[in-house]
Short mmCIF file of C-alpha atoms and ligand atoms in Angstrom, two decimals:
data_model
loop_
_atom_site.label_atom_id
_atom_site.label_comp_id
_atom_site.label_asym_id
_atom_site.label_seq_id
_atom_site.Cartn_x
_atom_site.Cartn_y
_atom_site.Cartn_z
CA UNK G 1 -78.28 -36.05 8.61
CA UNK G 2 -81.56 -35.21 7.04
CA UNK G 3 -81.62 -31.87 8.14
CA UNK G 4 -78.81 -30.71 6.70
CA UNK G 5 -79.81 -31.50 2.97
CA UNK G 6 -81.06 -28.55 1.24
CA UNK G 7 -83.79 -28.56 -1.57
CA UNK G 8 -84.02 -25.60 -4.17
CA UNK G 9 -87.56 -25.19 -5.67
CA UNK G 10 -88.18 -23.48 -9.82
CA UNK G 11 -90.96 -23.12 -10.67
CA UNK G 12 -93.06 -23.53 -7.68
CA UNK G 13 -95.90 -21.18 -8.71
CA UNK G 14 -97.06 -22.15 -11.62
CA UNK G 15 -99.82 -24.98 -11.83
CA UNK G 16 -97.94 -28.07 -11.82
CA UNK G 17 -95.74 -25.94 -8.95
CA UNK G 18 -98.41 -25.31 -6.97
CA UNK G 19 -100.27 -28.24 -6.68
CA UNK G 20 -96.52 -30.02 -5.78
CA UNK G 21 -96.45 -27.05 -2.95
CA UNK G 22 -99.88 -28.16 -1.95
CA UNK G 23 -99.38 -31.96 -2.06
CA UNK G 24 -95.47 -31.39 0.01
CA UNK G 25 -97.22 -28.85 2.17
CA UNK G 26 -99.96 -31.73 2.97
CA UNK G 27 -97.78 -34.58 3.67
CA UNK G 28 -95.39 -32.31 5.65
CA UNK G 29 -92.18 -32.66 3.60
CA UNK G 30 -90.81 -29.49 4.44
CA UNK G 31 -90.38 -30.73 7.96
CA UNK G 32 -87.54 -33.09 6.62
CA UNK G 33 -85.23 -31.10 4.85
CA UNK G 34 -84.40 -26.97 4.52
CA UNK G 35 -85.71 -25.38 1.91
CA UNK G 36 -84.41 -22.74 -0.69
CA UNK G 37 -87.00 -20.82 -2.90
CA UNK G 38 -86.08 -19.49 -6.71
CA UNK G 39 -87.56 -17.13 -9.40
CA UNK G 40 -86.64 -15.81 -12.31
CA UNK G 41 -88.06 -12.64 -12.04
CA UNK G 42 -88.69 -11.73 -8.27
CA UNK G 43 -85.55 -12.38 -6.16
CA UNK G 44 -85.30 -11.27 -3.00
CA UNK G 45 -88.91 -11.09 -2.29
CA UNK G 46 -90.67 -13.13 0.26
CA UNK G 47 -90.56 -16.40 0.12
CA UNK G 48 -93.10 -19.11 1.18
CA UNK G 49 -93.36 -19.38 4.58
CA UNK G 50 -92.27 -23.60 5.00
CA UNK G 51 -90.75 -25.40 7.79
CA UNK G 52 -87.44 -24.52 7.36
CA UNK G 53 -87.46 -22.94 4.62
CA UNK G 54 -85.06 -19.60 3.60
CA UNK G 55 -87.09 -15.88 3.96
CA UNK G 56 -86.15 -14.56 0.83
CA UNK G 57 -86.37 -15.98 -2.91
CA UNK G 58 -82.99 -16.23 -4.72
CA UNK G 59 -82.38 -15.37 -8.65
CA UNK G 60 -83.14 -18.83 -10.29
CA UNK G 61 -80.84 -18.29 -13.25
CA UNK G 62 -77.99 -17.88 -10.21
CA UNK G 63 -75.26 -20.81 -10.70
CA UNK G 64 -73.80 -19.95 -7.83
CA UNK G 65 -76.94 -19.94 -4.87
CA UNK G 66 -78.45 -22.96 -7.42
CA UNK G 67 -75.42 -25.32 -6.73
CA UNK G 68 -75.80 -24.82 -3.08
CA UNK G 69 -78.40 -26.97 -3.37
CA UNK G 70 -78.25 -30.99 -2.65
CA UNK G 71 -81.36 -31.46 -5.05
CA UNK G 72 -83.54 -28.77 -7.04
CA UNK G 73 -86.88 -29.72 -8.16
CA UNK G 74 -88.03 -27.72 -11.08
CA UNK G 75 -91.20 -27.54 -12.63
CA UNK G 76 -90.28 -24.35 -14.65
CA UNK G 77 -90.42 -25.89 -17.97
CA UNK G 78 -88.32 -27.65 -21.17
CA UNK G 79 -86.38 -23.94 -21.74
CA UNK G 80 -85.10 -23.38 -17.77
CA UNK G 81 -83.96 -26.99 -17.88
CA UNK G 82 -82.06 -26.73 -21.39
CA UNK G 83 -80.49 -23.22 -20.15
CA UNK G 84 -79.93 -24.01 -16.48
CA UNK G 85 -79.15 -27.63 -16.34
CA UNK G 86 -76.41 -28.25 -18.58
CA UNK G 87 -73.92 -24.65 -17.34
CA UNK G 88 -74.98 -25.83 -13.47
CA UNK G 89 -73.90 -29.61 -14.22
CA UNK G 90 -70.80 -27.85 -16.16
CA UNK G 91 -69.66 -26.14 -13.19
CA UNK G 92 -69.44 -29.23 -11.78
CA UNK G 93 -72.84 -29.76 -9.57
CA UNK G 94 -73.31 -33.31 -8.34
CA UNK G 95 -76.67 -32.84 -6.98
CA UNK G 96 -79.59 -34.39 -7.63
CA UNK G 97 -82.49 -32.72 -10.69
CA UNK G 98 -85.86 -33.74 -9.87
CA UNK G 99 -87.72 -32.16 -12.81
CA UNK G 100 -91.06 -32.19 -14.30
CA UNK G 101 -89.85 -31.08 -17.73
CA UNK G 102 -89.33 -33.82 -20.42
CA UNK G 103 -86.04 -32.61 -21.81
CA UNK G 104 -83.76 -34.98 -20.26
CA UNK G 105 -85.63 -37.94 -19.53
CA UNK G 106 -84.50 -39.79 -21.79
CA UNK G 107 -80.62 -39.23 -21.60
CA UNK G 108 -78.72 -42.57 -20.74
CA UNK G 109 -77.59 -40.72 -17.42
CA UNK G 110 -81.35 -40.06 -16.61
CA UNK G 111 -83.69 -41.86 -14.79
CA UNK G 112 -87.88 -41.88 -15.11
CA UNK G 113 -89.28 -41.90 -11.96
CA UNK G 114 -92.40 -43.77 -10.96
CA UNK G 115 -91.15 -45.00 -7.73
CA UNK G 116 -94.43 -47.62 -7.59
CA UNK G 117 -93.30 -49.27 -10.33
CA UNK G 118 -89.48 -48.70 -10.80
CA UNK G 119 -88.14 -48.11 -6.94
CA UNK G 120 -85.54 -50.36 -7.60
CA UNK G 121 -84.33 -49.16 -10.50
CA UNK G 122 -84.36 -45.85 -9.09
CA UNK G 123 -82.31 -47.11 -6.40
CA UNK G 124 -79.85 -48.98 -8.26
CA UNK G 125 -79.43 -45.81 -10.85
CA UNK G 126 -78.84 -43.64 -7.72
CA UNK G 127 -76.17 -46.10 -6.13
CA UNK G 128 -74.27 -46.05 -9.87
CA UNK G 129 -74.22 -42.16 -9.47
CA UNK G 130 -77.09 -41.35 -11.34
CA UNK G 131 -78.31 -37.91 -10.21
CA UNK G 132 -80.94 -36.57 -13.01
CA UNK G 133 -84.19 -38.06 -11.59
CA UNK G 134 -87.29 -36.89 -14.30
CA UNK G 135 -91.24 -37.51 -13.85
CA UNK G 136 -92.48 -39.36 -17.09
CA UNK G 137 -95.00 -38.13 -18.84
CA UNK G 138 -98.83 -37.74 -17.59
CA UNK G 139 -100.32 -40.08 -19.59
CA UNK G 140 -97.24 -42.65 -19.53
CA UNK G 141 -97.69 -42.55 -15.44
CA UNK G 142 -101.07 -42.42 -15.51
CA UNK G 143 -101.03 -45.52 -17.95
CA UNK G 144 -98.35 -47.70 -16.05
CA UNK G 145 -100.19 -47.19 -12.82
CA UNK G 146 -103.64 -48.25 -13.99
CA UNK G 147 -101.72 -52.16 -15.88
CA UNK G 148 -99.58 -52.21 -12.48
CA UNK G 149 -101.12 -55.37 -11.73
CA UNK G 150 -100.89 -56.97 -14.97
CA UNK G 151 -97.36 -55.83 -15.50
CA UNK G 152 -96.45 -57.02 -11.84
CA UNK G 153 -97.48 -60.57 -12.99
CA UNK G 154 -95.97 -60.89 -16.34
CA UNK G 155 -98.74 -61.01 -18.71
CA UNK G 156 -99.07 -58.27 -20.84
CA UNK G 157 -98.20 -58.87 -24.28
CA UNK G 158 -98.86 -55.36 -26.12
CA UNK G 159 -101.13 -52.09 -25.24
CA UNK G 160 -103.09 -50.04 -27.77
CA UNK G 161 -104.06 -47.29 -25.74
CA UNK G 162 -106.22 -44.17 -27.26
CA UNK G 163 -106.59 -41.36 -25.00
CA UNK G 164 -108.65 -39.15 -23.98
CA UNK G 165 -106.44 -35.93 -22.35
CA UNK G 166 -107.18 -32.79 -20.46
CA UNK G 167 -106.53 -29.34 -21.13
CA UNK G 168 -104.55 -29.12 -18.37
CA UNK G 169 -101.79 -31.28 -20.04
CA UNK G 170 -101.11 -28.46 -22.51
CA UNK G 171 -100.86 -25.87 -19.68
CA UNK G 172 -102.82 -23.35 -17.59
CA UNK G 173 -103.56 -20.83 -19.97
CA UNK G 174 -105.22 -23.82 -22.01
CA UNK G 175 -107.01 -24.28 -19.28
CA UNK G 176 -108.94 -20.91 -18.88
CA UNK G 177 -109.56 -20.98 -23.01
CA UNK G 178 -111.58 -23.97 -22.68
CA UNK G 179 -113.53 -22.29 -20.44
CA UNK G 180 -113.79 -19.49 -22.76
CA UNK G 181 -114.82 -21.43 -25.47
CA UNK G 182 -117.74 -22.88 -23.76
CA UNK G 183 -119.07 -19.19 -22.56
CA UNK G 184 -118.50 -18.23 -26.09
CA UNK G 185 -120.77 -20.90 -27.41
CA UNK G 186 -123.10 -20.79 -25.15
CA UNK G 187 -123.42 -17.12 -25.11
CA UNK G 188 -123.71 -17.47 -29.29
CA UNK G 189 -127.35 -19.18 -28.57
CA UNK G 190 -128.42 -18.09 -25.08
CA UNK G 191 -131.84 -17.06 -25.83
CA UNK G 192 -132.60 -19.79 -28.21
CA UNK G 193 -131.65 -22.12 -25.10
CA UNK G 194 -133.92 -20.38 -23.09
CA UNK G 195 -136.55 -20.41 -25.36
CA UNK G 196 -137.89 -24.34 -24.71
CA UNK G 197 -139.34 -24.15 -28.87
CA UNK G 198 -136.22 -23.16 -30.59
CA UNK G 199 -135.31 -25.80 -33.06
CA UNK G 200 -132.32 -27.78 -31.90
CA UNK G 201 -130.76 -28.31 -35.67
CA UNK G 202 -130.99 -24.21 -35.64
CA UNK G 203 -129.61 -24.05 -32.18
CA UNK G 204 -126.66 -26.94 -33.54
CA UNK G 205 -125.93 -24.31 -36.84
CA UNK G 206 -125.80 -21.64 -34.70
CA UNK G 207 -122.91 -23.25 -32.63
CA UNK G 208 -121.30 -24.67 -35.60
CA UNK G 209 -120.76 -21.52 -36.96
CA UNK G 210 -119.31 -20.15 -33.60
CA UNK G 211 -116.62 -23.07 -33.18
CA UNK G 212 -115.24 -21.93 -36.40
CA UNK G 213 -115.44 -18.20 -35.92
CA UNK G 214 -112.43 -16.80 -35.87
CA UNK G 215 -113.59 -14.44 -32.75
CA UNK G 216 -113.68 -17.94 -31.00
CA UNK G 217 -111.41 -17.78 -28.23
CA UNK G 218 -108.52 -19.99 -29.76
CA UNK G 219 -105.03 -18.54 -29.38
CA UNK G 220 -103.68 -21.49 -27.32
CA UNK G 221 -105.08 -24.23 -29.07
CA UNK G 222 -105.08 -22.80 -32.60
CA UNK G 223 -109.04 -24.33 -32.86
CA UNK G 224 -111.69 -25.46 -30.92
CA UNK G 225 -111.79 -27.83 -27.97
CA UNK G 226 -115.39 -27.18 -26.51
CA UNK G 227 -117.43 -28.74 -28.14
CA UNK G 228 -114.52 -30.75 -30.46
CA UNK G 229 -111.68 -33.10 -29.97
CA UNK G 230 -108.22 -32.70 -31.12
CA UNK G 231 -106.67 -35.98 -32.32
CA UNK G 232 -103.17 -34.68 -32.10
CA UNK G 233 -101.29 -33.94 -28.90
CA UNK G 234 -97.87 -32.40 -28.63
CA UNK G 235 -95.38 -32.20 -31.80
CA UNK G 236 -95.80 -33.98 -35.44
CA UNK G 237 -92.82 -35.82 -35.58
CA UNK G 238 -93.23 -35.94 -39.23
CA UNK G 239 -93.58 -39.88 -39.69
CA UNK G 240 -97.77 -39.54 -38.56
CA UNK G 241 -96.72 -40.48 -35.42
CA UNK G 242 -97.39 -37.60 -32.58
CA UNK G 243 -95.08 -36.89 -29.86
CA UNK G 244 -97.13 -37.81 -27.26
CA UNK G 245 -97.80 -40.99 -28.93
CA UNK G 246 -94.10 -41.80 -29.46
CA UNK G 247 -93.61 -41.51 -25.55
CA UNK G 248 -95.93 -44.18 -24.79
CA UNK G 249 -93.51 -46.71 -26.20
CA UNK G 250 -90.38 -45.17 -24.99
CA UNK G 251 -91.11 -43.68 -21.27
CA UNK G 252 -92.62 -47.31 -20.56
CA UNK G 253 -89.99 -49.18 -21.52
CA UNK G 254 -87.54 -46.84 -19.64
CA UNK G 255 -89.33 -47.25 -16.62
CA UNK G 256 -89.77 -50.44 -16.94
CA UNK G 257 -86.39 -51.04 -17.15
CA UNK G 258 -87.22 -53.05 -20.66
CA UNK G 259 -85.06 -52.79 -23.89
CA UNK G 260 -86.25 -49.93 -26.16
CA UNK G 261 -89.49 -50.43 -27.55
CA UNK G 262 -89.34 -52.42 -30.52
CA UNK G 263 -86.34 -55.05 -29.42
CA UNK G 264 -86.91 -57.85 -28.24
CA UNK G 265 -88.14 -58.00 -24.78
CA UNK G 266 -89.74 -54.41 -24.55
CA UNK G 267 -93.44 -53.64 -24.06
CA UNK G 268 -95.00 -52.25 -27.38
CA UNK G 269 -97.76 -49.51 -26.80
CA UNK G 270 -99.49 -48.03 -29.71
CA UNK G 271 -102.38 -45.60 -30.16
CA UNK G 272 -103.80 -42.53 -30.66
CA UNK G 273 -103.59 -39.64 -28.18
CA UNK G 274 -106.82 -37.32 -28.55
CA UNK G 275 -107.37 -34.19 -27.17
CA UNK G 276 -110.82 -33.60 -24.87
CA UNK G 277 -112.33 -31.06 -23.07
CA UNK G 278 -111.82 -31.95 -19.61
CA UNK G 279 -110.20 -29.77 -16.95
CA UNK G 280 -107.06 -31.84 -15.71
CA UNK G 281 -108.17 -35.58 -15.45
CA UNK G 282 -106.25 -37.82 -18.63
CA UNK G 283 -108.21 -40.86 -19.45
CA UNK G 284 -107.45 -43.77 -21.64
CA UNK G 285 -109.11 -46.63 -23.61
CA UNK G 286 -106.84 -49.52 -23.39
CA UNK G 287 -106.51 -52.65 -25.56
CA UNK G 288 -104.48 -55.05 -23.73
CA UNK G 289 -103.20 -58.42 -25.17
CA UNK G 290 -102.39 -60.63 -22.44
CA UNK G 291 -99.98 -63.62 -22.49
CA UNK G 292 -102.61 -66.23 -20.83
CA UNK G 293 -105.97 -66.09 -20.79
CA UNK G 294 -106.91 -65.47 -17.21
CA UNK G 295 -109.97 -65.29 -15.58
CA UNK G 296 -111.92 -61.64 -15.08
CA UNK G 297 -111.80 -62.04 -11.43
CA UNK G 298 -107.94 -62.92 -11.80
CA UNK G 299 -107.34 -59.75 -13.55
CA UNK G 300 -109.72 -57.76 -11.11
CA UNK G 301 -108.09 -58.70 -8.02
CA UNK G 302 -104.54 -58.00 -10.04
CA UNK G 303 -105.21 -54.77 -10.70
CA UNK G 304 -106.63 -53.57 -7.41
CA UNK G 305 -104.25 -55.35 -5.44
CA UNK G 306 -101.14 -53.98 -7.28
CA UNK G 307 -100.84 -50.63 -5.55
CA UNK G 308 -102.72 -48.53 -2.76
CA UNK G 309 -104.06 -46.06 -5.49
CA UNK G 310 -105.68 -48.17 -8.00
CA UNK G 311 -109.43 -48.27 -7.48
CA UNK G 312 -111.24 -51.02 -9.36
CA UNK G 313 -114.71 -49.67 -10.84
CA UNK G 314 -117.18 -52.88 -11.43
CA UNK G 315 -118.34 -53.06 -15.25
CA UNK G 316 -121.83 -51.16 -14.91
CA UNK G 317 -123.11 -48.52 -16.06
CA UNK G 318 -124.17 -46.99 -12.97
CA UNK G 319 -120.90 -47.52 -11.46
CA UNK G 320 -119.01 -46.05 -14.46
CA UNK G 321 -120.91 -43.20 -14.79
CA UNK G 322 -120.24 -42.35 -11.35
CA UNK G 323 -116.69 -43.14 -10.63
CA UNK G 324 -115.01 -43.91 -13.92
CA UNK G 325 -114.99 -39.98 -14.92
CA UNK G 326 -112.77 -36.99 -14.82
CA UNK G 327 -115.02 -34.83 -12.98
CA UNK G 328 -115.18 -37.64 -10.07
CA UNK G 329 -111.29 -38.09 -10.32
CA UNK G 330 -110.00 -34.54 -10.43
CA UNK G 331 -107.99 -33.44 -7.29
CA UNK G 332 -107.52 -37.24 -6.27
CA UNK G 333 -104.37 -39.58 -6.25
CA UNK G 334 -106.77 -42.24 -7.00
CA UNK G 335 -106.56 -43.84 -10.77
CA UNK G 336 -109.92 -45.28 -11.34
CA UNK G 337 -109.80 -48.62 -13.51
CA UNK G 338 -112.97 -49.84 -15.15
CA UNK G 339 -114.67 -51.25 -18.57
CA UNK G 340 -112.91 -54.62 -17.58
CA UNK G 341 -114.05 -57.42 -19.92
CA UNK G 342 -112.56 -60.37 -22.32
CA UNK G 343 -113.17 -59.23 -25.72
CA UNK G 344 -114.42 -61.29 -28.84
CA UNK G 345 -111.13 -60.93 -30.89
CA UNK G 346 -109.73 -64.03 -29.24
CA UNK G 347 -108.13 -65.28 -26.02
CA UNK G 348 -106.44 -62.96 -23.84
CA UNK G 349 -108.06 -59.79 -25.29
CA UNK G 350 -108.68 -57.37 -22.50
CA UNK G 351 -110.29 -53.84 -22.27
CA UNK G 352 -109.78 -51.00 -19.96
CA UNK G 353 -110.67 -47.71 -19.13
CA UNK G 354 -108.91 -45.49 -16.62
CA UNK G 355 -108.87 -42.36 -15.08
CA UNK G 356 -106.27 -40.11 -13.43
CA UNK G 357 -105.33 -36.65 -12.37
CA UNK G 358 -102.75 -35.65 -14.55
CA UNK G 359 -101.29 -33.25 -12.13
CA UNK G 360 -101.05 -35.32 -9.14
CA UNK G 361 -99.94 -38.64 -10.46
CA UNK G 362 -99.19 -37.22 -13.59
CA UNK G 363 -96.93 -34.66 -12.70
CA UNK G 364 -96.40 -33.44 -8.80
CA UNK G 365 -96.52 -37.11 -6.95
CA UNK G 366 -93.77 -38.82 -8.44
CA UNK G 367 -91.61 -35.78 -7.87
CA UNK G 368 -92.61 -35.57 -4.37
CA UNK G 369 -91.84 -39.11 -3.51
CA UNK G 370 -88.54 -39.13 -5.63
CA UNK G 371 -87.28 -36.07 -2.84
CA UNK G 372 -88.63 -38.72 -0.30
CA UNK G 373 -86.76 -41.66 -1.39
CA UNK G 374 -83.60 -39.62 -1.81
CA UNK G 375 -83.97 -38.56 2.28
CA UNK G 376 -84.62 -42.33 2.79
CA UNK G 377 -81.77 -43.53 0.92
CA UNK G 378 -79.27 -40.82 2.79
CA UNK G 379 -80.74 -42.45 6.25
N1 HSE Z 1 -98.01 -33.96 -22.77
C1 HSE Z 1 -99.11 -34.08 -21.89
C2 HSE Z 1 -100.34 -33.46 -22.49
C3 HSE Z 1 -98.86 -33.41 -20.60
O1 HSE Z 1 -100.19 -32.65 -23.39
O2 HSE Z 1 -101.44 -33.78 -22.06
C4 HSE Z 1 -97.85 -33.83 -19.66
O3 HSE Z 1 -97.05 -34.91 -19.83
#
């Protein structure tokens, strides 16, 4: 039975693509299932050499070769879902979508996936014919993952949560212009910094002034990142609230399975999301009112015991320094938790700081495992 289901692939070489590719290609998915490669510009070329998979890549805007499909996972982007998804669903295609994209998660007949924390709701949405499974947003994921624990038991009363996210949320080509920033201001005082002397405040002016050049590299992000912030990610949705910001509150509750945020019974999540530059590792300061006032070592074994990718980081500075960080967490599934402590605004204050890739457990795992449980669930 599992051989015979067929799984269409958009999108598969650009960067949240590949690292899917890598991450299937590592766990051997392709073994379970035959696979069928698209592109929107290069059909009939080679395609990647998988188990099972088809030789040659097929026209990704084709209806037709699409719907052959049982499930397509797309990471091609918002536009390819909003032009492809609603004509192929049209034609009458009862497959499954297994996209990266946020355009349709939240439509009623959607579902979030974040199979750690919402398997059973998958489940159930799949068994009442639900068949548009979407990965939440990177910092959402990242966010729910770290609190498993303290969601698990109960006890979470609101989240402010101010982030700290990577360029790699806004996309590859950010990516490579953070790098370009930081060669352009270094290169704007190279032989001052080589010159052991050279007034810093002179060396600071000189950078200054090259952050806000306009021959600063700055075409994707319309300003500086090295050597900045950016305390606004994704749209203005014109009531000072971000778009990133407004996702907190509504991905979690969807995946949660809780009433929209704001009615009774949902999980409110406020903050600020902040742009930083690091290369593809989200990280978040979180405020967490809790519902009792548990002990520290209640929490701590909470949170580490709630799934097998939480990784508990004690409160020191050595510690932090060396595994609460993006440059230690980039390329791993792991979500490093730390700063735990009871703070002095009353009982049941908590703080947290954690750490995640945003393309692994931000984008390509819960995609992955969503194809996974769907082979499980036809069993
Ligand atoms: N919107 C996120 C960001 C990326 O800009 O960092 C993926 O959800």
């Amino acid at each position: 039975m599992r051989k015979a289901m067929k799984v269409g692939f958009v999108g598969w070489r650009g960067m949240v693509g590949s690292v899917l590719m890598e991450r299937m290609a590592s766990e051997r998915d392709f073994d379970l299932f035959r696979s069928r490669f698209f592109s929107a510009s290069n059909q009939g070329a080679t395609a990647p050499a998988v188990q099972g998979g088809e030789a040659r890549l097929h026209d990704a805007n084709d209806l037709a070769t699409l719907g052959e499909c049982d499930a397509i996972v797309t990471c091609q982007g918002g536009d390819y879902t909003a032009a492809v998804h609603p004509r192929l669903r049209g034609a009458g295609w009862r497959g499954y979508w297994i996209d990266a994209a946020s355009t349709l998660r939240m439509n009623e007949d959607a579902v979030i996936v974040l199979d750690p924390l919402n398997r059973d709701l998958i489940r159930s949405a799949v068994a009442r014919g639900v068949r548009d499974c979407i990965g939440g947003n990177c910092t959402v994921s990242l966010m729910l993952l770290a609190m498993h624990g303290l969601l698990k038991a109960g006890v979470v009363e609101w989240v402010s949560a101010m982030t700290y996210q990577a360029a790699s949320g806004a996309g590859a080509q950010h990516m490579r212009e953070l790098l370009q920033q930081m060669g352009y201001a270094y290169e704007s005082v190279r032989d001052q910094l080589a010159d052991p002397g050279s007034p810093i405040l002179q060396i600071d002016r000189v950078v200054s002034e090259a952050l806000r050049s306009a021959a600063l590299p700055h075409e994707n992000f319309g300003t500086a990142l090295a050597g900045n912030l950016i305390a606004w990610v994704d749209r203005d949705l014109g009531d000072g609230v971000s778009r990133e910001e407004w996702k907190a509150g509504a991905e979690a509750n969807k995946i949660l399975g809780r009433p929209a945020m704001g009615t009774p019974g949902s999980l409110i999540v406020e903050g600020i999301c902040v742009r930083i530059g690091a290369m593809r590792c989200h990280s978040q300061a979180l405020t967490i009112k809790l519902s009792q006032d548990l002990p520290l070592s209640q929490i701590e074994d909470l949170i580490a015991g709630a799934n097998e990718w939480v990784e508990v980081v004690p409160n020191t500075r050595n510690d932090t320094i060396a595994r609460l960080a993006p440059a230690h967490v980039s390329g791993r599934l792991r979500i490093a938790v730390g700063r735990l402590r009871k703070l002095a605004m009353g009982a049941g204050y908590l703080s947290m700081f954690t750490v995640g890739d945003q393309l692994l457990w931000g984008a390509a795992e819960p995609l992955r495992r969503m194809l996974r449980m769907l082979l499980d669930l036809q069993d």
